[in-house]
mmCIF file of C-alpha atoms and ligand atoms in Angstrom:
data_model
loop_
_atom_site.group_PDB
_atom_site.id
_atom_site.type_symbol
_atom_site.label_atom_id
_atom_site.label_comp_id
_atom_site.label_asym_id
_atom_site.label_seq_id
_atom_site.Cartn_x
_atom_site.Cartn_y
_atom_site.Cartn_z
ATOM 1 C CA MET F 119 18.732 3.993 -17.666
ATOM 2 C CA THR F 120 18.425 4.314 -14.416
ATOM 3 C CA TYR F 121 15.055 5.863 -12.094
ATOM 4 C CA ASP F 122 16.014 8.213 -9.166
ATOM 5 C CA PHE F 123 13.769 9.680 -6.844
ATOM 6 C CA ARG F 124 14.184 11.039 -4.533
ATOM 7 C CA ILE F 125 11.616 13.100 -3.039
ATOM 8 C CA ALA F 126 12.443 15.594 -0.986
ATOM 9 C CA ALA F 127 9.540 17.414 -0.129
ATOM 10 C CA ALA F 128 9.528 20.171 2.224
ATOM 11 C CA ASP F 129 5.789 19.608 3.042
ATOM 12 C CA THR F 130 3.837 16.136 2.609
ATOM 13 C CA THR F 131 0.877 17.496 -0.041
ATOM 14 C CA THR F 132 3.961 18.342 -2.613
ATOM 15 C CA MET F 133 5.728 14.756 -1.361
ATOM 16 C CA TYR F 134 2.388 13.239 -1.777
ATOM 17 C CA ARG F 135 2.078 15.109 -5.627
ATOM 18 C CA ASP F 136 5.676 14.031 -6.664
ATOM 19 C CA LEU F 137 5.014 11.066 -5.418
ATOM 20 C CA ALA F 138 1.925 10.509 -7.401
ATOM 21 C CA SER F 139 3.213 12.199 -10.587
ATOM 22 C CA ALA F 140 6.591 9.667 -10.112
ATOM 23 C CA LEU F 141 4.327 6.923 -9.693
ATOM 24 C CA GLU F 142 2.118 7.894 -12.992
ATOM 25 C CA GLY F 143 5.803 7.667 -14.848
ATOM 26 C CA LEU F 144 6.691 4.252 -13.628
ATOM 27 C CA VAL F 145 3.452 2.720 -14.719
ATOM 28 C CA THR F 146 2.205 4.497 -18.407
ATOM 29 C CA GLY F 147 2.375 2.682 -20.498
ATOM 30 C CA GLU F 148 3.748 -0.974 -19.545
ATOM 31 C CA PRO F 149 0.945 -3.317 -19.119
ATOM 32 C CA ASP F 150 2.600 -5.772 -16.366
ATOM 33 C CA ALA F 151 0.646 -6.124 -12.975
ATOM 34 C CA ILE F 152 3.661 -7.695 -11.713
ATOM 35 C CA ALA F 153 6.263 -4.855 -12.977
ATOM 36 C CA ASN F 154 4.268 -2.238 -12.108
ATOM 37 C CA MET F 155 3.068 -3.379 -8.317
ATOM 38 C CA ALA F 156 6.965 -4.656 -7.890
ATOM 39 C CA ASN F 157 8.293 -0.680 -8.893
ATOM 40 C CA ALA F 158 5.190 1.278 -6.633
ATOM 41 C CA ALA F 159 6.545 -0.855 -4.041
ATOM 42 C CA GLY F 160 10.278 0.035 -4.039
ATOM 43 C CA LEU F 161 8.997 3.683 -5.138
ATOM 44 C CA ILE F 162 6.981 4.418 -2.354
ATOM 45 C CA TYR F 163 8.752 2.283 0.361
ATOM 46 C CA GLU F 164 12.021 4.173 -0.488
ATOM 47 C CA THR F 165 9.635 8.017 -1.025
ATOM 48 C CA LEU F 166 7.541 7.630 2.620
ATOM 49 C CA PRO F 167 9.203 8.646 5.817
ATOM 50 C CA ASP F 168 9.142 5.933 8.668
ATOM 51 C CA VAL F 169 7.620 2.406 6.359
ATOM 52 C CA ASN F 170 8.805 -0.688 7.031
ATOM 53 C CA TRP F 171 6.836 -2.878 4.777
ATOM 54 C CA VAL F 172 4.605 -1.581 1.858
ATOM 55 C CA GLY F 173 3.102 -3.737 -0.704
ATOM 56 C CA PHE F 174 0.143 -5.959 -2.580
ATOM 57 C CA TYR F 175 -2.000 -8.234 -2.061
ATOM 58 C CA ARG F 176 -3.805 -9.727 -4.864
ATOM 59 C CA ASN F 177 -7.338 -10.827 -4.851
ATOM 60 C CA ILE F 178 -7.432 -14.408 -5.979
ATOM 61 C CA GLY F 179 -10.419 -16.316 -6.037
ATOM 62 C CA GLY F 180 -11.709 -14.676 -3.032
ATOM 63 C CA GLU F 181 -9.087 -14.615 -0.913
ATOM 64 C CA LEU F 182 -5.753 -12.449 -0.464
ATOM 65 C CA VAL F 183 -2.247 -13.493 -1.741
ATOM 66 C CA LEU F 184 0.512 -11.847 -1.482
ATOM 67 C CA GLY F 185 2.034 -9.650 -4.808
ATOM 68 C CA PRO F 186 4.910 -7.785 -5.061
ATOM 69 C CA PHE F 187 6.512 -5.990 -1.691
ATOM 70 C CA GLN F 188 9.076 -4.249 -0.028
ATOM 71 C CA GLY F 189 10.604 -4.984 3.647
ATOM 72 C CA ARG F 190 9.951 -7.958 5.715
ATOM 73 C CA PRO F 191 8.436 -11.700 4.575
ATOM 74 C CA ALA F 192 5.052 -11.540 4.777
ATOM 75 C CA CYS F 193 1.830 -13.473 5.540
ATOM 76 C CA ILE F 194 0.830 -15.624 2.311
ATOM 77 C CA ARG F 195 -2.488 -15.560 2.365
ATOM 78 C CA ILE F 196 -5.765 -14.054 4.285
ATOM 79 C CA LYS F 197 -9.001 -14.661 3.929
ATOM 80 C CA PHE F 198 -11.593 -11.939 3.287
ATOM 81 C CA GLY F 199 -12.705 -10.380 7.182
ATOM 82 C CA GLU F 200 -8.984 -11.259 8.647
ATOM 83 C CA GLY F 201 -6.968 -8.814 9.576
ATOM 84 C CA VAL F 202 -6.713 -4.993 8.506
ATOM 85 C CA CYS F 203 -6.147 -5.664 4.568
ATOM 86 C CA GLY F 204 -9.001 -8.163 5.121
ATOM 87 C CA ALA F 205 -10.957 -5.761 6.696
ATOM 88 C CA ALA F 206 -10.194 -3.119 3.841
ATOM 89 C CA ALA F 207 -11.582 -6.031 1.146
ATOM 90 C CA VAL F 208 -14.667 -6.573 2.808
ATOM 91 C CA THR F 209 -15.574 -3.467 3.000
ATOM 92 C CA ARG F 210 -13.913 -2.559 0.254
ATOM 93 C CA GLN F 211 -13.040 0.519 2.650
ATOM 94 C CA VAL F 212 -9.890 2.543 3.466
ATOM 95 C CA GLN F 213 -9.042 1.184 7.107
ATOM 96 C CA ARG F 214 -6.475 3.410 8.548
ATOM 97 C CA VAL F 215 -5.624 1.932 11.654
ATOM 98 C CA GLU F 216 -3.818 3.996 14.392
ATOM 99 C CA ASP F 217 -2.658 0.948 16.430
ATOM 100 C CA VAL F 218 -2.785 -2.579 14.898
ATOM 101 C CA HIS F 219 -2.985 -4.585 18.269
ATOM 102 C CA ALA F 220 -5.561 -2.743 19.447
ATOM 103 C CA PHE F 221 -7.677 -4.013 15.527
ATOM 104 C CA PRO F 222 -9.330 -7.145 15.849
ATOM 105 C CA GLY F 223 -7.825 -10.312 14.261
ATOM 106 C CA HIS F 224 -4.230 -7.911 12.835
ATOM 107 C CA ILE F 225 -1.878 -10.268 11.471
ATOM 108 C CA ALA F 226 1.369 -9.384 12.817
ATOM 109 C CA CYS F 227 3.649 -10.007 9.844
ATOM 110 C CA ASP F 228 6.402 -8.002 11.401
ATOM 111 C CA SER F 229 6.247 -7.330 15.399
ATOM 112 C CA ALA F 230 7.885 -3.602 14.276
ATOM 113 C CA SER F 231 4.537 -2.284 12.836
ATOM 114 C CA ASN F 232 2.490 -0.334 15.037
ATOM 115 C CA SER F 233 0.394 1.299 12.708
ATOM 116 C CA GLU F 234 -1.007 0.950 8.884
ATOM 117 C CA ILE F 235 -2.950 2.310 6.308
ATOM 118 C CA VAL F 236 -4.544 -0.463 3.403
ATOM 119 C CA VAL F 237 -6.129 1.103 0.384
ATOM 120 C CA PRO F 238 -8.519 -1.669 -1.379
ATOM 121 C CA LEU F 239 -7.734 -1.743 -5.291
ATOM 122 C CA ILE F 240 -11.260 -1.934 -7.479
ATOM 123 C CA ARG F 241 -11.246 -1.224 -11.044
ATOM 124 C CA ASP F 242 -14.449 -1.596 -13.469
ATOM 125 C CA GLY F 243 -16.432 -2.723 -9.143
ATOM 126 C CA GLU F 244 -14.071 -5.879 -8.663
ATOM 127 C CA LEU F 245 -11.699 -5.436 -5.711
ATOM 128 C CA ILE F 246 -8.216 -6.383 -7.901
ATOM 129 C CA GLY F 247 -6.649 -6.269 -4.166
ATOM 130 C CA VAL F 248 -5.623 -4.167 -2.098
ATOM 131 C CA LEU F 249 -2.123 -2.054 -1.413
ATOM 132 C CA ASP F 250 -0.702 -2.236 1.929
ATOM 133 C CA VAL F 251 1.164 0.372 4.451
ATOM 134 C CA ASP F 252 2.751 -0.128 7.655
ATOM 135 C CA SER F 253 4.605 1.645 9.669
ATOM 136 C CA PRO F 254 6.424 0.960 13.246
ATOM 137 C CA LYS F 255 5.515 4.606 14.616
ATOM 138 C CA HIS F 256 2.090 4.450 17.146
ATOM 139 C CA ALA F 257 -1.056 6.513 14.903
ATOM 140 C CA ARG F 258 2.034 7.158 11.737
ATOM 141 C CA PHE F 259 -0.349 7.879 9.274
ATOM 142 C CA THR F 260 -3.007 10.897 8.649
ATOM 143 C CA GLU F 261 -5.727 11.794 6.993
ATOM 144 C CA GLU F 262 -3.417 13.976 5.037
ATOM 145 C CA ASP F 263 -1.521 10.261 3.463
ATOM 146 C CA GLU F 264 -5.100 8.783 3.836
ATOM 147 C CA ALA F 265 -5.512 11.197 0.177
ATOM 148 C CA GLY F 266 -2.155 10.720 -0.521
ATOM 149 C CA VAL F 267 -2.367 6.565 -0.053
ATOM 150 C CA VAL F 268 -5.872 6.580 -2.413
ATOM 151 C CA LYS F 269 -4.762 8.947 -4.834
ATOM 152 C CA LEU F 270 -1.606 6.433 -5.729
ATOM 153 C CA GLY F 271 -4.226 3.626 -5.120
ATOM 154 C CA GLU F 272 -6.644 5.419 -8.037
ATOM 155 C CA ILE F 273 -3.373 5.348 -10.529
ATOM 156 C CA LEU F 274 -2.340 1.747 -9.507
ATOM 157 C CA SER F 275 -6.166 0.325 -10.286
ATOM 158 C CA ARG F 276 -5.858 1.573 -13.506
ATOM 159 C CA VAL F 277 -2.832 -0.544 -14.639
ATOM 160 C CA LEU F 278 -3.633 -3.920 -13.059
HETATM 161 N N1 SME O 64 -0.581 -7.035 8.672
HETATM 162 C C1 SME O 64 -1.458 -7.347 8.137
HETATM 163 C C2 SME O 64 -0.985 -8.461 7.658
HETATM 164 C C3 SME O 64 -0.326 -8.333 6.003
HETATM 165 S S1 SME O 64 1.198 -7.941 6.930
HETATM 166 O O1 SME O 64 1.477 -6.897 7.863
HETATM 167 C C4 SME O 64 1.837 -7.202 5.627
HETATM 168 C C5 SME O 64 -2.876 -7.261 8.923
HETATM 169 O O2 SME O 64 -3.383 -7.045 9.557
HETATM 170 O O3 SME O 64 -3.885 -6.576 7.140
#
């Protein structure tokens, strides 16, 4: 079986709607969290324009540990409160950063990254981890992107 998700939508809202339904299709009925994170990273990386890293950090005993991703090899462990991912973990708030170089404590895994969005993944009040999407473009992520990526996070929180 092949998965051919070439989502070429006319506008951002439609693109995120198609992406969300493709993601639902990929993860529904699959209980393995690693398989679901791996396919989600691949799907999001292939679909969103101008991204250079898409992946997961998992909450392992109060530390963020690298999970499945697409892009260059990345830092393995991030403490809560460190960098953009750590800020998302501590505050449990989406971090949408226009210029990562101006973000206090930003961890530069790939020097090509200039903007970033990190969505906390929460289920039953527990922080499961974060979904991190990086871009080489400054201010790549708009409010519309935030709404779209948050929706992807909601789908994922149920199956991780
Ligand atoms: N930039 C992130 C670190 C993770 S990587 O970019 C993959 C941060 O400051 O949280």
